[in-house]
């Protein structure tokens, strides 16, 4: 039994070492990928729930890894955040998205902005500068921020959002309902839409959690009071679409309405 214990310990040790080496490798890979610009935006449509009309797209980060193929954010975002590399990755992505917007087309394209960016005082100017450089219509660009950004450094975030809005860039509040959702702050910020987190939409069906429906209803009532648009995330079934419409939610995003793709409509973008 003692032998066995030692073997098991050795095995555990080996696994730990491998995990550490792998994450080191991945960080080195990430640095190299930044130099090679191996990131591409995928675009997922945001549609009107009544007639399916596309009103915009969310740009979603993908890493074209030289050996491992296309990687999703879940596979490297936390590494990117911990190593402080995510901001560089984001800027590479934003520039591609802005180039895409400059090519023309209809509807808006939203980009994900992590709270880290709001700590850098020149974020808004830099984003607007890229639009200027590429001749992109700023009214077709939107930012998605989370509630954390509103709480973290409220005065700075407010200034940033105001600057962006003055130049036509609207802000949408991402993953709404998962953060602190202190309703008192919401009306103080220039937010054009709430994106209702996927977990609530998933819970709306017959086999879901009963409180989800009530929460979605409450979020929609709040948004309506504040005159803010609502986008349901993770709409996967027609049942969800119908229920959301009936509750008064106007917009949706999800596999039922369109998967993320490397192209917008018929245009290849990457
Ligand atoms: P998010 O901002 O909430 O983005 C929506 C995520 O839900 C995307 O995952 C999308 O592919 C997925 N999704 C869309 N419809 C459905 C559906 O019907 N069912 C299910 N199960 N999932 C659906 P993705 O692309 O893997 O992105 C994950 C997260 O990574 C994003 O969540 C966002 O927080 C982050 N992220 C994505 N792009 C960027 C970026 O450019 N920069 C930064 N900093 N973060 C990003
Ligand atoms: Ca993504
Ligand atoms: Ca988002
Ligand atoms: Ca979201």
PDB file of C-alpha atoms and ligand atoms in Angstrom:
ATOM      1  CA  UNK A   1       0.000   0.000   0.000  1.00  0.00           C
ATOM      2  CA  UNK A   2       2.917   2.265   0.741  1.00  0.00           C
ATOM      3  CA  UNK A   3       4.332   1.615  -2.729  1.00  0.00           C
ATOM      4  CA  UNK A   4       1.005   2.379  -4.299  1.00  0.00           C
ATOM      5  CA  UNK A   5       0.772   5.648  -2.396  1.00  0.00           C
ATOM      6  CA  UNK A   6       4.161   6.703  -3.631  1.00  0.00           C
ATOM      7  CA  UNK A   7       3.257   5.822  -7.228  1.00  0.00           C
ATOM      8  CA  UNK A   8       0.097   7.801  -6.972  1.00  0.00           C
ATOM      9  CA  UNK A   9       2.015  10.730  -5.562  1.00  0.00           C
ATOM     10  CA  UNK A  10       4.530  10.490  -8.369  1.00  0.00           C
ATOM     11  CA  UNK A  11       1.719  10.422 -10.893  1.00  0.00           C
ATOM     12  CA  UNK A  12       0.024  13.443  -9.346  1.00  0.00           C
ATOM     13  CA  UNK A  13       3.333  15.248  -9.362  1.00  0.00           C
ATOM     14  CA  UNK A  14       3.826  14.417 -13.017  1.00  0.00           C
ATOM     15  CA  UNK A  15       0.374  15.741 -13.893  1.00  0.00           C
ATOM     16  CA  UNK A  16       1.012  18.979 -12.033  1.00  0.00           C
ATOM     17  CA  UNK A  17       4.273  19.440 -13.833  1.00  0.00           C
ATOM     18  CA  UNK A  18       2.616  18.814 -17.179  1.00  0.00           C
ATOM     19  CA  UNK A  19      -0.127  21.304 -16.446  1.00  0.00           C
ATOM     20  CA  UNK A  20       2.429  23.925 -15.481  1.00  0.00           C
ATOM     21  CA  UNK A  21       4.535  23.259 -18.572  1.00  0.00           C
ATOM     22  CA  UNK A  22       1.466  23.379 -20.776  1.00  0.00           C
ATOM     23  CA  UNK A  23       0.367  26.746 -19.461  1.00  0.00           C
ATOM     24  CA  UNK A  24       3.903  28.069 -19.867  1.00  0.00           C
ATOM     25  CA  UNK A  25       3.896  26.784 -23.438  1.00  0.00           C
ATOM     26  CA  UNK A  26       0.576  28.428 -24.065  1.00  0.00           C
ATOM     27  CA  UNK A  27       1.821  31.745 -22.753  1.00  0.00           C
ATOM     28  CA  UNK A  28       4.843  31.542 -25.064  1.00  0.00           C
ATOM     29  CA  UNK A  29       2.457  30.614 -27.875  1.00  0.00           C
ATOM     30  CA  UNK A  30       0.278  33.586 -27.040  1.00  0.00           C
ATOM     31  CA  UNK A  31       3.220  35.967 -27.235  1.00  0.00           C
ATOM     32  CA  UNK A  32       4.219  34.516 -30.583  1.00  0.00           C
ATOM     33  CA  UNK A  33       0.635  34.677 -31.830  1.00  0.00           C
ATOM     34  CA  UNK A  34       0.518  38.384 -30.972  1.00  0.00           C
ATOM     35  CA  UNK A  35       3.626  38.959 -33.097  1.00  0.00           C
ATOM     36  CA  UNK A  36       2.115  36.926 -35.922  1.00  0.00           C
ATOM     37  CA  UNK A  37      -1.328  38.474 -35.500  1.00  0.00           C
ATOM     38  CA  UNK A  38      -2.984  35.066 -35.385  1.00  0.00           C
ATOM     39  CA  UNK A  39      -6.369  36.328 -34.183  1.00  0.00           C
ATOM     40  CA  UNK A  40      -9.567  36.706 -36.143  1.00  0.00           C
ATOM     41  CA  UNK A  41     -13.014  38.032 -35.343  1.00  0.00           C
ATOM     42  CA  UNK A  42     -16.018  35.781 -35.760  1.00  0.00           C
ATOM     43  CA  UNK A  43     -19.345  37.527 -36.148  1.00  0.00           C
ATOM     44  CA  UNK A  44     -22.615  36.405 -34.611  1.00  0.00           C
ATOM     45  CA  UNK A  45     -25.827  38.120 -35.731  1.00  0.00           C
ATOM     46  CA  UNK A  46     -28.111  39.991 -33.352  1.00  0.00           C
ATOM     47  CA  UNK A  47     -31.629  39.912 -34.745  1.00  0.00           C
ATOM     48  CA  UNK A  48     -35.096  41.277 -34.154  1.00  0.00           C
ATOM     49  CA  UNK A  49     -37.085  38.535 -32.488  1.00  0.00           C
ATOM     50  CA  UNK A  50     -40.313  39.237 -34.386  1.00  0.00           C
ATOM     51  CA  UNK A  51     -39.179  39.113 -38.019  1.00  0.00           C
ATOM     52  CA  UNK A  52     -35.607  37.792 -37.767  1.00  0.00           C
ATOM     53  CA  UNK A  53     -34.099  40.932 -39.319  1.00  0.00           C
ATOM     54  CA  UNK A  54     -30.377  41.256 -38.502  1.00  0.00           C
ATOM     55  CA  UNK A  55     -29.633  44.542 -36.711  1.00  0.00           C
ATOM     56  CA  UNK A  56     -25.987  43.976 -35.873  1.00  0.00           C
ATOM     57  CA  UNK A  57     -23.235  41.543 -35.027  1.00  0.00           C
ATOM     58  CA  UNK A  58     -21.112  40.756 -32.017  1.00  0.00           C
ATOM     59  CA  UNK A  59     -17.434  40.289 -32.837  1.00  0.00           C
ATOM     60  CA  UNK A  60     -16.059  37.245 -31.034  1.00  0.00           C
ATOM     61  CA  UNK A  61     -12.375  36.551 -30.593  1.00  0.00           C
ATOM     62  CA  UNK A  62     -10.820  33.431 -32.136  1.00  0.00           C
ATOM     63  CA  UNK A  63      -7.168  32.377 -32.031  1.00  0.00           C
ATOM     64  CA  UNK A  64      -5.928  30.640 -35.156  1.00  0.00           C
ATOM     65  CA  UNK A  65      -3.348  28.502 -33.357  1.00  0.00           C
ATOM     66  CA  UNK A  66      -0.571  27.245 -35.630  1.00  0.00           C
ATOM     67  CA  UNK A  67      -0.807  23.652 -34.367  1.00  0.00           C
ATOM     68  CA  UNK A  68      -4.005  23.354 -32.383  1.00  0.00           C
ATOM     69  CA  UNK A  69      -6.404  24.991 -34.815  1.00  0.00           C
ATOM     70  CA  UNK A  70      -9.111  27.478 -33.931  1.00  0.00           C
ATOM     71  CA  UNK A  71      -9.216  28.209 -30.197  1.00  0.00           C
ATOM     72  CA  UNK A  72     -12.190  29.650 -28.327  1.00  0.00           C
ATOM     73  CA  UNK A  73     -11.761  32.398 -25.717  1.00  0.00           C
ATOM     74  CA  UNK A  74     -12.473  29.925 -22.897  1.00  0.00           C
ATOM     75  CA  UNK A  75      -9.209  28.193 -23.779  1.00  0.00           C
ATOM     76  CA  UNK A  76      -6.969  31.240 -23.392  1.00  0.00           C
ATOM     77  CA  UNK A  77      -8.808  34.314 -22.044  1.00  0.00           C
ATOM     78  CA  UNK A  78      -7.891  33.743 -18.400  1.00  0.00           C
ATOM     79  CA  UNK A  79      -4.273  33.161 -19.381  1.00  0.00           C
ATOM     80  CA  UNK A  80      -4.431  36.357 -21.421  1.00  0.00           C
ATOM     81  CA  UNK A  81      -5.854  38.257 -18.491  1.00  0.00           C
ATOM     82  CA  UNK A  82      -3.409  36.901 -15.931  1.00  0.00           C
ATOM     83  CA  UNK A  83      -0.408  37.544 -18.155  1.00  0.00           C
ATOM     84  CA  UNK A  84      -1.639  41.015 -19.083  1.00  0.00           C
ATOM     85  CA  UNK A  85      -1.554  40.069 -22.781  1.00  0.00           C
ATOM     86  CA  UNK A  86      -5.301  40.260 -23.399  1.00  0.00           C
ATOM     87  CA  UNK A  87      -5.229  43.987 -24.049  1.00  0.00           C
ATOM     88  CA  UNK A  88      -2.784  43.538 -26.926  1.00  0.00           C
ATOM     89  CA  UNK A  89      -4.913  40.728 -28.326  1.00  0.00           C
ATOM     90  CA  UNK A  90      -8.013  42.891 -28.054  1.00  0.00           C
ATOM     91  CA  UNK A  91      -6.409  45.784 -29.911  1.00  0.00           C
ATOM     92  CA  UNK A  92      -5.391  43.471 -32.740  1.00  0.00           C
ATOM     93  CA  UNK A  93      -8.990  42.298 -32.906  1.00  0.00           C
ATOM     94  CA  UNK A  94     -10.551  45.759 -32.639  1.00  0.00           C
ATOM     95  CA  UNK A  95      -8.493  46.955 -35.581  1.00  0.00           C
ATOM     96  CA  UNK A  96      -9.725  44.086 -37.763  1.00  0.00           C
ATOM     97  CA  UNK A  97     -13.309  44.741 -36.715  1.00  0.00           C
ATOM     98  CA  UNK A  98     -12.950  48.447 -37.484  1.00  0.00           C
ATOM     99  CA  UNK A  99     -11.455  47.625 -40.901  1.00  0.00           C
ATOM    100  CA  UNK A 100     -14.493  45.424 -41.511  1.00  0.00           C
ATOM    101  CA  UNK A 101     -16.856  48.242 -40.502  1.00  0.00           C
ATOM    102  CA  UNK A 102     -14.988  50.600 -42.857  1.00  0.00           C
ATOM    103  CA  UNK A 103     -15.694  48.232 -45.762  1.00  0.00           C
ATOM    104  CA  UNK A 104     -19.352  49.141 -45.482  1.00  0.00           C
ATOM    105  CA  UNK A 105     -22.487  47.144 -44.878  1.00  0.00           C
ATOM    106  CA  UNK A 106     -25.417  47.564 -42.593  1.00  0.00           C
ATOM    107  CA  UNK A 107     -26.063  47.208 -38.894  1.00  0.00           C
ATOM    108  CA  UNK A 108     -23.639  47.643 -36.034  1.00  0.00           C
ATOM    109  CA  UNK A 109     -20.731  45.533 -34.843  1.00  0.00           C
ATOM    110  CA  UNK A 110     -20.095  45.289 -31.113  1.00  0.00           C
ATOM    111  CA  UNK A 111     -16.756  44.459 -29.515  1.00  0.00           C
ATOM    112  CA  UNK A 112     -16.122  43.046 -26.043  1.00  0.00           C
ATOM    113  CA  UNK A 113     -14.263  45.383 -23.729  1.00  0.00           C
ATOM    114  CA  UNK A 114     -12.826  43.914 -20.560  1.00  0.00           C
ATOM    115  CA  UNK A 115     -12.809  46.084 -17.407  1.00  0.00           C
ATOM    116  CA  UNK A 116      -9.008  46.301 -17.667  1.00  0.00           C
ATOM    117  CA  UNK A 117      -9.337  48.617 -20.665  1.00  0.00           C
ATOM    118  CA  UNK A 118     -11.344  51.079 -18.682  1.00  0.00           C
ATOM    119  CA  UNK A 119      -8.386  51.524 -16.403  1.00  0.00           C
ATOM    120  CA  UNK A 120      -6.329  52.856 -19.262  1.00  0.00           C
ATOM    121  CA  UNK A 121      -7.196  56.528 -19.670  1.00  0.00           C
ATOM    122  CA  UNK A 122      -6.753  56.654 -23.437  1.00  0.00           C
ATOM    123  CA  UNK A 123      -9.039  53.744 -24.334  1.00  0.00           C
ATOM    124  CA  UNK A 124     -11.776  55.854 -25.936  1.00  0.00           C
ATOM    125  CA  UNK A 125      -9.334  58.043 -27.857  1.00  0.00           C
ATOM    126  CA  UNK A 126      -7.454  55.042 -29.128  1.00  0.00           C
ATOM    127  CA  UNK A 127     -10.631  53.304 -30.316  1.00  0.00           C
ATOM    128  CA  UNK A 128     -11.884  56.470 -32.006  1.00  0.00           C
ATOM    129  CA  UNK A 129      -8.410  56.988 -33.479  1.00  0.00           C
ATOM    130  CA  UNK A 130      -8.607  53.587 -35.178  1.00  0.00           C
ATOM    131  CA  UNK A 131     -12.010  54.480 -36.638  1.00  0.00           C
ATOM    132  CA  UNK A 132     -10.531  57.687 -37.953  1.00  0.00           C
ATOM    133  CA  UNK A 133      -7.476  55.924 -39.392  1.00  0.00           C
ATOM    134  CA  UNK A 134      -9.607  53.450 -41.344  1.00  0.00           C
ATOM    135  CA  UNK A 135     -12.475  55.790 -42.151  1.00  0.00           C
ATOM    136  CA  UNK A 136     -15.010  53.695 -40.244  1.00  0.00           C
ATOM    137  CA  UNK A 137     -18.445  55.067 -39.394  1.00  0.00           C
ATOM    138  CA  UNK A 138     -18.332  55.251 -35.582  1.00  0.00           C
ATOM    139  CA  UNK A 139     -22.121  54.960 -35.326  1.00  0.00           C
ATOM    140  CA  UNK A 140     -21.772  51.381 -36.576  1.00  0.00           C
ATOM    141  CA  UNK A 141     -19.390  50.420 -33.770  1.00  0.00           C
ATOM    142  CA  UNK A 142     -20.595  49.481 -30.287  1.00  0.00           C
ATOM    143  CA  UNK A 143     -18.874  48.367 -27.118  1.00  0.00           C
ATOM    144  CA  UNK A 144     -20.010  45.620 -24.761  1.00  0.00           C
ATOM    145  CA  UNK A 145     -19.009  46.106 -21.145  1.00  0.00           C
ATOM    146  CA  UNK A 146     -19.896  44.225 -17.998  1.00  0.00           C
ATOM    147  CA  UNK A 147     -21.317  45.547 -14.777  1.00  0.00           C
ATOM    148  CA  UNK A 148     -17.891  45.243 -13.168  1.00  0.00           C
ATOM    149  CA  UNK A 149     -16.707  48.149 -15.301  1.00  0.00           C
ATOM    150  CA  UNK A 150     -19.499  50.327 -13.926  1.00  0.00           C
ATOM    151  CA  UNK A 151     -18.628  49.577 -10.318  1.00  0.00           C
ATOM    152  CA  UNK A 152     -14.869  49.405 -10.611  1.00  0.00           C
ATOM    153  CA  UNK A 153     -14.162  53.015 -11.317  1.00  0.00           C
ATOM    154  CA  UNK A 154     -17.486  54.631 -11.979  1.00  0.00           C
ATOM    155  CA  UNK A 155     -16.317  58.205 -12.700  1.00  0.00           C
ATOM    156  CA  UNK A 156     -13.690  57.079 -15.162  1.00  0.00           C
ATOM    157  CA  UNK A 157     -16.023  54.627 -16.887  1.00  0.00           C
ATOM    158  CA  UNK A 158     -18.670  57.319 -17.114  1.00  0.00           C
ATOM    159  CA  UNK A 159     -16.219  59.716 -18.751  1.00  0.00           C
ATOM    160  CA  UNK A 160     -15.115  57.032 -21.197  1.00  0.00           C
ATOM    161  CA  UNK A 161     -18.642  56.063 -22.162  1.00  0.00           C
ATOM    162  CA  UNK A 162     -19.616  59.702 -22.589  1.00  0.00           C
ATOM    163  CA  UNK A 163     -16.678  60.339 -24.899  1.00  0.00           C
ATOM    164  CA  UNK A 164     -17.573  57.287 -26.954  1.00  0.00           C
ATOM    165  CA  UNK A 165     -21.232  58.222 -27.131  1.00  0.00           C
ATOM    166  CA  UNK A 166     -20.427  61.794 -28.173  1.00  0.00           C
ATOM    167  CA  UNK A 167     -18.710  60.224 -31.158  1.00  0.00           C
ATOM    168  CA  UNK A 168     -21.580  57.856 -31.923  1.00  0.00           C
ATOM    169  CA  UNK A 169     -20.286  54.681 -30.251  1.00  0.00           C
ATOM    170  CA  UNK A 170     -23.086  53.186 -28.123  1.00  0.00           C
ATOM    171  CA  UNK A 171     -22.523  50.874 -25.140  1.00  0.00           C
ATOM    172  CA  UNK A 172     -24.343  47.618 -24.348  1.00  0.00           C
ATOM    173  CA  UNK A 173     -24.248  46.020 -20.920  1.00  0.00           C
ATOM    174  CA  UNK A 174     -23.079  42.401 -21.278  1.00  0.00           C
ATOM    175  CA  UNK A 175     -24.107  39.332 -19.225  1.00  0.00           C
ATOM    176  CA  UNK A 176     -26.719  41.397 -17.430  1.00  0.00           C
ATOM    177  CA  UNK A 177     -27.972  39.852 -14.213  1.00  0.00           C
ATOM    178  CA  UNK A 178     -24.816  37.934 -13.329  1.00  0.00           C
ATOM    179  CA  UNK A 179     -22.984  40.820 -11.667  1.00  0.00           C
ATOM    180  CA  UNK A 180     -24.038  43.059  -8.840  1.00  0.00           C
ATOM    181  CA  UNK A 181     -26.924  44.531 -10.789  1.00  0.00           C
ATOM    182  CA  UNK A 182     -27.198  47.464  -8.434  1.00  0.00           C
ATOM    183  CA  UNK A 183     -30.085  49.025 -10.268  1.00  0.00           C
ATOM    184  CA  UNK A 184     -29.323  52.397  -8.737  1.00  0.00           C
ATOM    185  CA  UNK A 185     -26.292  52.919 -10.950  1.00  0.00           C
ATOM    186  CA  UNK A 186     -27.855  51.896 -14.217  1.00  0.00           C
ATOM    187  CA  UNK A 187     -29.617  55.145 -15.068  1.00  0.00           C
ATOM    188  CA  UNK A 188     -26.440  57.149 -14.461  1.00  0.00           C
ATOM    189  CA  UNK A 189     -24.587  55.575 -17.370  1.00  0.00           C
ATOM    190  CA  UNK A 190     -25.209  56.028 -21.074  1.00  0.00           C
ATOM    191  CA  UNK A 191     -26.178  52.434 -21.841  1.00  0.00           C
ATOM    192  CA  UNK A 192     -28.210  51.742 -24.973  1.00  0.00           C
ATOM    193  CA  UNK A 193     -29.018  48.052 -24.407  1.00  0.00           C
ATOM    194  CA  UNK A 194     -28.955  45.323 -21.787  1.00  0.00           C
ATOM    195  CA  UNK A 195     -27.847  41.876 -22.890  1.00  0.00           C
ATOM    196  CA  UNK A 196     -29.707  39.410 -20.679  1.00  0.00           C
ATOM    197  CA  UNK A 197     -27.331  36.656 -19.670  1.00  0.00           C
ATOM    198  CA  UNK A 198     -27.719  33.276 -21.302  1.00  0.00           C
ATOM    199  CA  UNK A 199     -28.206  31.499 -17.957  1.00  0.00           C
ATOM    200  CA  UNK A 200     -31.616  33.202 -17.520  1.00  0.00           C
ATOM    201  CA  UNK A 201     -32.729  32.360 -21.038  1.00  0.00           C
ATOM    202  CA  UNK A 202     -31.671  28.726 -20.575  1.00  0.00           C
ATOM    203  CA  UNK A 203     -33.760  28.603 -17.401  1.00  0.00           C
ATOM    204  CA  UNK A 204     -36.937  29.886 -19.027  1.00  0.00           C
ATOM    205  CA  UNK A 205     -38.267  26.605 -20.486  1.00  0.00           C
ATOM    206  CA  UNK A 206     -40.540  24.015 -18.912  1.00  0.00           C
ATOM    207  CA  UNK A 207     -37.630  22.110 -17.393  1.00  0.00           C
ATOM    208  CA  UNK A 208     -35.831  25.309 -16.360  1.00  0.00           C
ATOM    209  CA  UNK A 209     -35.697  27.079 -13.028  1.00  0.00           C
ATOM    210  CA  UNK A 210     -38.986  28.782 -12.172  1.00  0.00           C
ATOM    211  CA  UNK A 211     -37.309  31.962 -10.984  1.00  0.00           C
ATOM    212  CA  UNK A 212     -35.665  32.550 -14.374  1.00  0.00           C
ATOM    213  CA  UNK A 213     -38.884  33.603 -16.050  1.00  0.00           C
ATOM    214  CA  UNK A 214     -39.621  36.035 -13.228  1.00  0.00           C
ATOM    215  CA  UNK A 215     -36.111  37.472 -13.446  1.00  0.00           C
ATOM    216  CA  UNK A 216     -36.302  37.954 -17.206  1.00  0.00           C
ATOM    217  CA  UNK A 217     -39.651  39.666 -16.765  1.00  0.00           C
ATOM    218  CA  UNK A 218     -38.172  41.960 -14.085  1.00  0.00           C
ATOM    219  CA  UNK A 219     -35.153  42.829 -16.248  1.00  0.00           C
ATOM    220  CA  UNK A 220     -37.433  43.662 -19.191  1.00  0.00           C
ATOM    221  CA  UNK A 221     -39.615  45.878 -16.998  1.00  0.00           C
ATOM    222  CA  UNK A 222     -36.553  47.688 -15.684  1.00  0.00           C
ATOM    223  CA  UNK A 223     -35.139  48.232 -19.167  1.00  0.00           C
ATOM    224  CA  UNK A 224     -38.465  49.488 -20.423  1.00  0.00           C
ATOM    225  CA  UNK A 225     -38.697  51.978 -17.553  1.00  0.00           C
ATOM    226  CA  UNK A 226     -35.233  53.288 -18.383  1.00  0.00           C
ATOM    227  CA  UNK A 227     -35.913  53.318 -22.124  1.00  0.00           C
ATOM    228  CA  UNK A 228     -33.131  50.820 -22.812  1.00  0.00           C
ATOM    229  CA  UNK A 229     -33.225  48.103 -25.492  1.00  0.00           C
ATOM    230  CA  UNK A 230     -32.940  44.437 -24.525  1.00  0.00           C
ATOM    231  CA  UNK A 231     -31.042  41.632 -26.236  1.00  0.00           C
ATOM    232  CA  UNK A 232     -31.573  38.061 -25.012  1.00  0.00           C
ATOM    233  CA  UNK A 233     -28.375  35.997 -25.178  1.00  0.00           C
ATOM    234  CA  UNK A 234     -28.198  32.291 -25.941  1.00  0.00           C
ATOM    235  CA  UNK A 235     -31.560  31.916 -27.678  1.00  0.00           C
ATOM    236  CA  UNK A 236     -31.457  28.277 -28.749  1.00  0.00           C
ATOM    237  CA  UNK A 237     -35.091  27.195 -29.157  1.00  0.00           C
ATOM    238  CA  UNK A 238     -38.179  28.567 -30.821  1.00  0.00           C
ATOM    239  CA  UNK A 239     -39.965  28.166 -27.509  1.00  0.00           C
ATOM    240  CA  UNK A 240     -37.527  30.638 -25.939  1.00  0.00           C
ATOM    241  CA  UNK A 241     -37.876  33.033 -28.851  1.00  0.00           C
ATOM    242  CA  UNK A 242     -41.679  32.995 -28.594  1.00  0.00           C
ATOM    243  CA  UNK A 243     -41.647  33.413 -24.806  1.00  0.00           C
ATOM    244  CA  UNK A 244     -39.207  36.339 -25.024  1.00  0.00           C
ATOM    245  CA  UNK A 245     -41.294  38.059 -27.685  1.00  0.00           C
ATOM    246  CA  UNK A 246     -44.382  37.687 -25.565  1.00  0.00           C
ATOM    247  CA  UNK A 247     -42.561  39.225 -22.590  1.00  0.00           C
ATOM    248  CA  UNK A 248     -41.601  42.193 -24.747  1.00  0.00           C
ATOM    249  CA  UNK A 249     -37.945  41.487 -25.490  1.00  0.00           C
ATOM    250  CA  UNK A 250     -37.169  42.885 -28.941  1.00  0.00           C
ATOM    251  CA  UNK A 251     -33.756  41.492 -29.818  1.00  0.00           C
ATOM    252  CA  UNK A 252     -31.933  38.197 -29.509  1.00  0.00           C
ATOM    253  CA  UNK A 253     -28.658  36.430 -30.162  1.00  0.00           C
ATOM    254  CA  UNK A 254     -28.087  32.691 -30.136  1.00  0.00           C
ATOM    255  CA  UNK A 255     -27.644  29.524 -32.116  1.00  0.00           C
ATOM    256  CA  UNK A 256     -31.322  29.538 -33.190  1.00  0.00           C
ATOM    257  CA  UNK A 257     -30.834  32.923 -34.842  1.00  0.00           C
ATOM    258  CA  UNK A 258     -27.300  32.458 -36.189  1.00  0.00           C
ATOM    259  CA  UNK A 259     -23.987  30.917 -35.179  1.00  0.00           C
ATOM    260  CA  UNK A 260     -20.733  32.868 -34.978  1.00  0.00           C
ATOM    261  CA  UNK A 261     -19.031  32.777 -38.394  1.00  0.00           C
ATOM    262  CA  UNK A 262     -15.915  34.162 -40.064  1.00  0.00           C
ATOM    263  CA  UNK A 263     -18.097  36.179 -42.374  1.00  0.00           C
ATOM    264  CA  UNK A 264     -20.827  38.793 -42.241  1.00  0.00           C
ATOM    265  CA  UNK A 265     -23.681  37.843 -44.570  1.00  0.00           C
ATOM    266  CA  UNK A 266     -22.008  36.796 -47.811  1.00  0.00           C
ATOM    267  CA  UNK A 267     -18.824  38.739 -47.201  1.00  0.00           C
ATOM    268  CA  UNK A 268     -15.718  36.829 -46.207  1.00  0.00           C
ATOM    269  CA  UNK A 269     -13.992  38.926 -43.606  1.00  0.00           C
ATOM    270  CA  UNK A 270     -10.990  36.911 -42.542  1.00  0.00           C
TER     271      UNK A 270
HETATM  272  P1  LIG B   1     -19.928  36.757 -24.296  1.00  0.00           P
HETATM  273  O1  LIG B   1     -19.513  38.161 -24.508  1.00  0.00           O
HETATM  274  O2  LIG B   1     -21.090  36.515 -23.394  1.00  0.00           O
HETATM  275  O3  LIG B   1     -20.200  36.166 -25.746  1.00  0.00           O
HETATM  276  C1  LIG B   1     -21.238  35.267 -26.059  1.00  0.00           C
HETATM  277  C2  LIG B   1     -20.747  33.844 -26.049  1.00  0.00           C
HETATM  278  O4  LIG B   1     -21.874  32.960 -26.127  1.00  0.00           O
HETATM  279  C3  LIG B   1     -19.880  33.495 -27.252  1.00  0.00           C
HETATM  280  O5  LIG B   1     -18.933  32.525 -26.820  1.00  0.00           O
HETATM  281  C4  LIG B   1     -20.886  32.857 -28.209  1.00  0.00           C
HETATM  282  O6  LIG B   1     -20.278  31.998 -29.154  1.00  0.00           O
HETATM  283  C5  LIG B   1     -21.730  32.088 -27.224  1.00  0.00           C
HETATM  284  N1  LIG B   1     -23.077  31.826 -27.718  1.00  0.00           N
HETATM  285  C6  LIG B   1     -23.804  32.542 -28.601  1.00  0.00           C
HETATM  286  N2  LIG B   1     -25.016  32.013 -28.796  1.00  0.00           N
HETATM  287  C7  LIG B   1     -25.073  30.905 -28.010  1.00  0.00           C
HETATM  288  C8  LIG B   1     -26.088  29.917 -27.783  1.00  0.00           C
HETATM  289  O7  LIG B   1     -27.190  29.944 -28.339  1.00  0.00           O
HETATM  290  N3  LIG B   1     -25.785  28.918 -26.895  1.00  0.00           N
HETATM  291  C9  LIG B   1     -24.573  28.851 -26.264  1.00  0.00           C
HETATM  292  N4  LIG B   1     -24.365  27.839 -25.444  1.00  0.00           N
HETATM  293  N5  LIG B   1     -23.599  29.778 -26.469  1.00  0.00           N
HETATM  294  C10 LIG B   1     -23.850  30.785 -27.328  1.00  0.00           C
HETATM  295  P2  LIG B   1     -17.386  32.669 -27.155  1.00  0.00           P
HETATM  296  O8  LIG B   1     -17.187  33.225 -28.523  1.00  0.00           O
HETATM  297  O9  LIG B   1     -16.756  31.376 -26.841  1.00  0.00           O
HETATM  298  O10 LIG B   1     -16.907  33.790 -26.143  1.00  0.00           O
HETATM  299  C11 LIG B   1     -16.905  33.570 -24.770  1.00  0.00           C
HETATM  300  C12 LIG B   1     -16.569  34.829 -24.004  1.00  0.00           C
HETATM  301  O11 LIG B   1     -15.247  35.280 -24.289  1.00  0.00           O
HETATM  302  C13 LIG B   1     -17.449  36.006 -24.378  1.00  0.00           C
HETATM  303  O12 LIG B   1     -18.693  35.887 -23.732  1.00  0.00           O
HETATM  304  C14 LIG B   1     -16.616  37.163 -23.865  1.00  0.00           C
HETATM  305  O13 LIG B   1     -16.764  37.339 -22.487  1.00  0.00           O
HETATM  306  C15 LIG B   1     -15.218  36.677 -24.156  1.00  0.00           C
HETATM  307  N6  LIG B   1     -14.763  37.312 -25.412  1.00  0.00           N
HETATM  308  C16 LIG B   1     -15.156  37.030 -26.667  1.00  0.00           C
HETATM  309  N7  LIG B   1     -14.528  37.816 -27.565  1.00  0.00           N
HETATM  310  C17 LIG B   1     -13.719  38.631 -26.839  1.00  0.00           C
HETATM  311  C18 LIG B   1     -12.808  39.695 -27.193  1.00  0.00           C
HETATM  312  O14 LIG B   1     -12.617  40.076 -28.350  1.00  0.00           O
HETATM  313  N8  LIG B   1     -12.145  40.287 -26.162  1.00  0.00           N
HETATM  314  C19 LIG B   1     -12.336  39.914 -24.868  1.00  0.00           C
HETATM  315  N9  LIG B   1     -11.630  40.565 -23.914  1.00  0.00           N
HETATM  316  N10 LIG B   1     -13.191  38.945 -24.510  1.00  0.00           N
HETATM  317  C20 LIG B   1     -13.865  38.309 -25.479  1.00  0.00           C
HETATM  318 CA1  LIG B   2     -15.437  34.796 -28.529  1.00  0.00          CA
HETATM  319 CA1  LIG B   3     -20.315  40.025 -25.229  1.00  0.00          CA
HETATM  320 CA1  LIG B   4     -22.682  37.972 -22.889  1.00  0.00          CA
END
